[in-house]
């Protein structure tokens, strides 16, 4: 039995280290997935993370931002520690904020912003959408600016489509003799 156990441990270590990001340490979790510890590594950007990452510790680094979608390829990710980083809390941090809001809302109170000015020392979770900014997604403006012409074009397209649809339905439902 000892051999098997040793073999399993060896396998776990090899599995854990083969795709571990360089500055971090990794360990296989009994529950499958990987425990990735990148605490206090002086990171200024996210390392390339293995798809099996389940626990990700990024505390005490020099991270300013998380690129939108950064964790989308990590379906198992459950625990994320991003405290003690100089977060730049503008619209680009919305992804991180929403990710935490969904999976670990209480953590949002401990993630402090370092910049920009008005957000300094505020927890990320306390900023409103307006304070984070909207990255120029001006949904309302882009719909409103072409104004009446856009509306008219929609009405015309709708009318023509309805006409075509009615014609089609009449053709189909007309009995063939
Ligand atoms: C944070 O990381 C630095 C190295 O980047 C280290 O010197 C320091 O002790 C760490 N602080 C804590 C609280 O872990």
mmCIF file with all atom_site columns, C-alpha atoms in Angstrom, residues 11-128:
data_model
loop_
_atom_site.group_PDB
_atom_site.id
_atom_site.type_symbol
_atom_site.label_atom_id
_atom_site.label_alt_id
_atom_site.label_comp_id
_atom_site.label_asym_id
_atom_site.label_entity_id
_atom_site.label_seq_id
_atom_site.pdbx_PDB_ins_code
_atom_site.Cartn_x
_atom_site.Cartn_y
_atom_site.Cartn_z
_atom_site.occupancy
_atom_site.B_iso_or_equiv
_atom_site.pdbx_formal_charge
_atom_site.auth_seq_id
_atom_site.auth_comp_id
_atom_site.auth_asym_id
_atom_site.auth_atom_id
_atom_site.pdbx_PDB_model_num
ATOM 1   C CA . UNK A 1 11  ? 1.416   12.000 -9.372  1.00 0.00 ? 11  UNK A CA 1
ATOM 2   C CA . UNK A 1 12  ? -0.294  14.789 -7.413  1.00 0.00 ? 12  UNK A CA 1
ATOM 3   C CA . UNK A 1 13  ? 2.930   16.777 -7.185  1.00 0.00 ? 13  UNK A CA 1
ATOM 4   C CA . UNK A 1 14  ? 3.735   16.350 -10.891 1.00 0.00 ? 14  UNK A CA 1
ATOM 5   C CA . UNK A 1 15  ? 0.160   17.228 -11.839 1.00 0.00 ? 15  UNK A CA 1
ATOM 6   C CA . UNK A 1 16  ? 0.250   20.292 -9.652  1.00 0.00 ? 16  UNK A CA 1
ATOM 7   C CA . UNK A 1 17  ? 3.583   21.624 -10.812 1.00 0.00 ? 17  UNK A CA 1
ATOM 8   C CA . UNK A 1 18  ? 3.460   21.056 -14.556 1.00 0.00 ? 18  UNK A CA 1
ATOM 9   C CA . UNK A 1 19  ? 1.255   24.027 -15.382 1.00 0.00 ? 19  UNK A CA 1
ATOM 10  C CA . UNK A 1 20  ? 1.840   26.130 -12.274 1.00 0.00 ? 20  UNK A CA 1
ATOM 11  C CA . UNK A 1 21  ? 2.498   29.809 -13.096 1.00 0.00 ? 21  UNK A CA 1
ATOM 12  C CA . UNK A 1 22  ? 6.173   30.546 -12.583 1.00 0.00 ? 22  UNK A CA 1
ATOM 13  C CA . UNK A 1 23  ? 6.200   32.813 -9.519  1.00 0.00 ? 23  UNK A CA 1
ATOM 14  C CA . UNK A 1 24  ? 3.457   30.883 -7.695  1.00 0.00 ? 24  UNK A CA 1
ATOM 15  C CA . UNK A 1 25  ? 3.241   27.612 -5.817  1.00 0.00 ? 25  UNK A CA 1
ATOM 16  C CA . UNK A 1 26  ? 0.564   25.058 -6.587  1.00 0.00 ? 26  UNK A CA 1
ATOM 17  C CA . UNK A 1 27  ? -0.952  22.064 -4.851  1.00 0.00 ? 27  UNK A CA 1
ATOM 18  C CA . UNK A 1 28  ? -3.559  19.604 -6.024  1.00 0.00 ? 28  UNK A CA 1
ATOM 19  C CA . UNK A 1 29  ? -6.702  19.719 -3.931  1.00 0.00 ? 29  UNK A CA 1
ATOM 20  C CA . UNK A 1 30  ? -8.329  16.508 -2.786  1.00 0.00 ? 30  UNK A CA 1
ATOM 21  C CA . UNK A 1 31  ? -11.562 17.830 -4.208  1.00 0.00 ? 31  UNK A CA 1
ATOM 22  C CA . UNK A 1 32  ? -9.927  18.071 -7.648  1.00 0.00 ? 32  UNK A CA 1
ATOM 23  C CA . UNK A 1 33  ? -8.682  21.353 -8.952  1.00 0.00 ? 33  UNK A CA 1
ATOM 24  C CA . UNK A 1 34  ? -5.639  23.316 -8.044  1.00 0.00 ? 34  UNK A CA 1
ATOM 25  C CA . UNK A 1 35  ? -4.674  25.553 -5.160  1.00 0.00 ? 35  UNK A CA 1
ATOM 26  C CA . UNK A 1 36  ? -2.568  28.355 -6.650  1.00 0.00 ? 36  UNK A CA 1
ATOM 27  C CA . UNK A 1 37  ? -0.704  30.570 -4.192  1.00 0.00 ? 37  UNK A CA 1
ATOM 28  C CA . UNK A 1 38  ? 0.711   33.777 -5.692  1.00 0.00 ? 38  UNK A CA 1
ATOM 29  C CA . UNK A 1 39  ? 0.700   35.713 -2.402  1.00 0.00 ? 39  UNK A CA 1
ATOM 30  C CA . UNK A 1 40  ? 3.426   38.376 -1.969  1.00 0.00 ? 40  UNK A CA 1
ATOM 31  C CA . UNK A 1 41  ? 5.162   37.705 -5.310  1.00 0.00 ? 41  UNK A CA 1
ATOM 32  C CA . UNK A 1 42  ? 5.386   41.335 -6.433  1.00 0.00 ? 42  UNK A CA 1
ATOM 33  C CA . UNK A 1 43  ? 3.088   40.612 -9.393  1.00 0.00 ? 43  UNK A CA 1
ATOM 34  C CA . UNK A 1 44  ? 2.091   43.610 -11.525 1.00 0.00 ? 44  UNK A CA 1
ATOM 35  C CA . UNK A 1 45  ? -0.148  41.581 -13.823 1.00 0.00 ? 45  UNK A CA 1
ATOM 36  C CA . UNK A 1 46  ? -2.061  38.331 -13.595 1.00 0.00 ? 46  UNK A CA 1
ATOM 37  C CA . UNK A 1 47  ? 0.001   35.206 -14.272 1.00 0.00 ? 47  UNK A CA 1
ATOM 38  C CA . UNK A 1 48  ? -1.218  32.655 -16.832 1.00 0.00 ? 48  UNK A CA 1
ATOM 39  C CA . UNK A 1 49  ? -3.481  30.451 -14.779 1.00 0.00 ? 49  UNK A CA 1
ATOM 40  C CA . UNK A 1 50  ? -4.115  26.740 -15.275 1.00 0.00 ? 50  UNK A CA 1
ATOM 41  C CA . UNK A 1 51  ? -7.686  25.867 -16.201 1.00 0.00 ? 51  UNK A CA 1
ATOM 42  C CA . UNK A 1 52  ? -8.005  23.660 -13.093 1.00 0.00 ? 52  UNK A CA 1
ATOM 43  C CA . UNK A 1 53  ? -7.417  26.580 -10.700 1.00 0.00 ? 53  UNK A CA 1
ATOM 44  C CA . UNK A 1 54  ? -9.911  26.346 -7.844  1.00 0.00 ? 54  UNK A CA 1
ATOM 45  C CA . UNK A 1 55  ? -8.335  28.487 -5.124  1.00 0.00 ? 55  UNK A CA 1
ATOM 46  C CA . UNK A 1 56  ? -6.395  31.523 -6.270  1.00 0.00 ? 56  UNK A CA 1
ATOM 47  C CA . UNK A 1 57  ? -4.464  33.635 -3.791  1.00 0.00 ? 57  UNK A CA 1
ATOM 48  C CA . UNK A 1 58  ? -3.219  36.945 -5.160  1.00 0.00 ? 58  UNK A CA 1
ATOM 49  C CA . UNK A 1 59  ? -2.985  38.944 -1.935  1.00 0.00 ? 59  UNK A CA 1
ATOM 50  C CA . UNK A 1 60  ? -0.202  41.476 -1.335  1.00 0.00 ? 60  UNK A CA 1
ATOM 51  C CA . UNK A 1 61  ? 0.949   42.056 -4.915  1.00 0.00 ? 61  UNK A CA 1
ATOM 52  C CA . UNK A 1 62  ? 1.111   45.142 -7.141  1.00 0.00 ? 62  UNK A CA 1
ATOM 53  C CA . UNK A 1 63  ? -1.951  44.386 -9.261  1.00 0.00 ? 63  UNK A CA 1
ATOM 54  C CA . UNK A 1 64  ? -3.811  47.420 -10.653 1.00 0.00 ? 64  UNK A CA 1
ATOM 55  C CA . UNK A 1 65  ? -6.360  45.716 -12.854 1.00 0.00 ? 65  UNK A CA 1
ATOM 56  C CA . UNK A 1 66  ? -7.862  42.426 -13.929 1.00 0.00 ? 66  UNK A CA 1
ATOM 57  C CA . UNK A 1 67  ? -8.508  42.267 -17.672 1.00 0.00 ? 67  UNK A CA 1
ATOM 58  C CA . UNK A 1 68  ? -12.210 41.725 -18.408 1.00 0.00 ? 68  UNK A CA 1
ATOM 59  C CA . UNK A 1 69  ? -12.876 38.008 -18.856 1.00 0.00 ? 69  UNK A CA 1
ATOM 60  C CA . UNK A 1 70  ? -9.644  37.004 -17.076 1.00 0.00 ? 70  UNK A CA 1
ATOM 61  C CA . UNK A 1 71  ? -11.325 34.232 -15.076 1.00 0.00 ? 71  UNK A CA 1
ATOM 62  C CA . UNK A 1 72  ? -13.737 33.048 -17.768 1.00 0.00 ? 72  UNK A CA 1
ATOM 63  C CA . UNK A 1 73  ? -11.525 30.061 -18.632 1.00 0.00 ? 73  UNK A CA 1
ATOM 64  C CA . UNK A 1 74  ? -11.443 28.930 -14.976 1.00 0.00 ? 74  UNK A CA 1
ATOM 65  C CA . UNK A 1 75  ? -14.798 27.213 -14.466 1.00 0.00 ? 75  UNK A CA 1
ATOM 66  C CA . UNK A 1 76  ? -13.690 25.675 -11.154 1.00 0.00 ? 76  UNK A CA 1
ATOM 67  C CA . UNK A 1 77  ? -12.483 28.879 -9.561  1.00 0.00 ? 77  UNK A CA 1
ATOM 68  C CA . UNK A 1 78  ? -14.246 29.282 -6.215  1.00 0.00 ? 78  UNK A CA 1
ATOM 69  C CA . UNK A 1 79  ? -11.953 31.112 -3.834  1.00 0.00 ? 79  UNK A CA 1
ATOM 70  C CA . UNK A 1 80  ? -10.230 34.291 -4.877  1.00 0.00 ? 80  UNK A CA 1
ATOM 71  C CA . UNK A 1 81  ? -8.136  36.471 -2.588  1.00 0.00 ? 81  UNK A CA 1
ATOM 72  C CA . UNK A 1 82  ? -7.242  39.789 -4.210  1.00 0.00 ? 82  UNK A CA 1
ATOM 73  C CA . UNK A 1 83  ? -6.726  41.868 -1.062  1.00 0.00 ? 83  UNK A CA 1
ATOM 74  C CA . UNK A 1 84  ? -3.715  44.168 -0.477  1.00 0.00 ? 84  UNK A CA 1
ATOM 75  C CA . UNK A 1 85  ? -3.241  45.223 -4.079  1.00 0.00 ? 85  UNK A CA 1
ATOM 76  C CA . UNK A 1 86  ? -3.193  48.805 -5.419  1.00 0.00 ? 86  UNK A CA 1
ATOM 77  C CA . UNK A 1 87  ? -6.430  48.400 -7.406  1.00 0.00 ? 87  UNK A CA 1
ATOM 78  C CA . UNK A 1 88  ? -7.273  51.117 -9.878  1.00 0.00 ? 88  UNK A CA 1
ATOM 79  C CA . UNK A 1 89  ? -11.029 51.211 -9.448  1.00 0.00 ? 89  UNK A CA 1
ATOM 80  C CA . UNK A 1 90  ? -12.428 52.467 -12.719 1.00 0.00 ? 90  UNK A CA 1
ATOM 81  C CA . UNK A 1 91  ? -14.724 50.880 -15.269 1.00 0.00 ? 91  UNK A CA 1
ATOM 82  C CA . UNK A 1 92  ? -12.131 48.255 -16.208 1.00 0.00 ? 92  UNK A CA 1
ATOM 83  C CA . UNK A 1 93  ? -12.468 46.750 -12.738 1.00 0.00 ? 93  UNK A CA 1
ATOM 84  C CA . UNK A 1 94  ? -16.169 46.121 -13.279 1.00 0.00 ? 94  UNK A CA 1
ATOM 85  C CA . UNK A 1 95  ? -15.408 42.533 -14.340 1.00 0.00 ? 95  UNK A CA 1
ATOM 86  C CA . UNK A 1 96  ? -13.651 41.746 -11.033 1.00 0.00 ? 96  UNK A CA 1
ATOM 87  C CA . UNK A 1 97  ? -16.357 43.502 -9.103  1.00 0.00 ? 97  UNK A CA 1
ATOM 88  C CA . UNK A 1 98  ? -19.150 41.518 -10.767 1.00 0.00 ? 98  UNK A CA 1
ATOM 89  C CA . UNK A 1 99  ? -17.203 38.263 -10.420 1.00 0.00 ? 99  UNK A CA 1
ATOM 90  C CA . UNK A 1 100 ? -16.817 38.815 -6.672  1.00 0.00 ? 100 UNK A CA 1
ATOM 91  C CA . UNK A 1 101 ? -20.384 40.030 -6.319  1.00 0.00 ? 101 UNK A CA 1
ATOM 92  C CA . UNK A 1 102 ? -21.587 36.724 -7.789  1.00 0.00 ? 102 UNK A CA 1
ATOM 93  C CA . UNK A 1 103 ? -19.295 34.310 -5.948  1.00 0.00 ? 103 UNK A CA 1
ATOM 94  C CA . UNK A 1 104 ? -17.913 36.019 -2.828  1.00 0.00 ? 104 UNK A CA 1
ATOM 95  C CA . UNK A 1 105 ? -19.851 39.204 -2.057  1.00 0.00 ? 105 UNK A CA 1
ATOM 96  C CA . UNK A 1 106 ? -18.389 39.559 1.461   1.00 0.00 ? 106 UNK A CA 1
ATOM 97  C CA . UNK A 1 107 ? -14.866 39.729 -0.015  1.00 0.00 ? 107 UNK A CA 1
ATOM 98  C CA . UNK A 1 108 ? -15.777 42.975 -1.773  1.00 0.00 ? 108 UNK A CA 1
ATOM 99  C CA . UNK A 1 109 ? -15.587 44.826 1.550   1.00 0.00 ? 109 UNK A CA 1
ATOM 100 C CA . UNK A 1 110 ? -11.920 43.905 1.945   1.00 0.00 ? 110 UNK A CA 1
ATOM 101 C CA . UNK A 1 111 ? -10.750 44.810 -1.556  1.00 0.00 ? 111 UNK A CA 1
ATOM 102 C CA . UNK A 1 112 ? -9.549  48.395 -1.244  1.00 0.00 ? 112 UNK A CA 1
ATOM 103 C CA . UNK A 1 113 ? -8.978  50.812 -4.117  1.00 0.00 ? 113 UNK A CA 1
ATOM 104 C CA . UNK A 1 114 ? -5.670  52.718 -4.343  1.00 0.00 ? 114 UNK A CA 1
ATOM 105 C CA . UNK A 1 115 ? -6.780  55.010 -7.171  1.00 0.00 ? 115 UNK A CA 1
ATOM 106 C CA . UNK A 1 116 ? -8.230  57.058 -8.850  1.00 0.00 ? 116 UNK A CA 1
ATOM 107 C CA . UNK A 1 117 ? -8.451  59.944 -6.362  1.00 0.00 ? 117 UNK A CA 1
ATOM 108 C CA . UNK A 1 118 ? -12.063 59.809 -5.173  1.00 0.00 ? 118 UNK A CA 1
ATOM 109 C CA . UNK A 1 119 ? -12.009 56.009 -4.824  1.00 0.00 ? 119 UNK A CA 1
ATOM 110 C CA . UNK A 1 120 ? -8.809  55.895 -2.743  1.00 0.00 ? 120 UNK A CA 1
ATOM 111 C CA . UNK A 1 121 ? -9.122  53.681 0.344   1.00 0.00 ? 121 UNK A CA 1
ATOM 112 C CA . UNK A 1 122 ? -12.736 52.831 -0.477  1.00 0.00 ? 122 UNK A CA 1
ATOM 113 C CA . UNK A 1 123 ? -13.706 49.170 -0.698  1.00 0.00 ? 123 UNK A CA 1
ATOM 114 C CA . UNK A 1 124 ? -14.461 48.131 -4.279  1.00 0.00 ? 124 UNK A CA 1
ATOM 115 C CA . UNK A 1 125 ? -17.854 46.885 -3.132  1.00 0.00 ? 125 UNK A CA 1
ATOM 116 C CA . UNK A 1 126 ? -18.903 50.326 -1.891  1.00 0.00 ? 126 UNK A CA 1
ATOM 117 C CA . UNK A 1 127 ? -18.464 52.127 -5.197  1.00 0.00 ? 127 UNK A CA 1
ATOM 118 C CA . UNK A 1 128 ? -21.559 52.710 -7.266  1.00 0.00 ? 128 UNK A CA 1
#
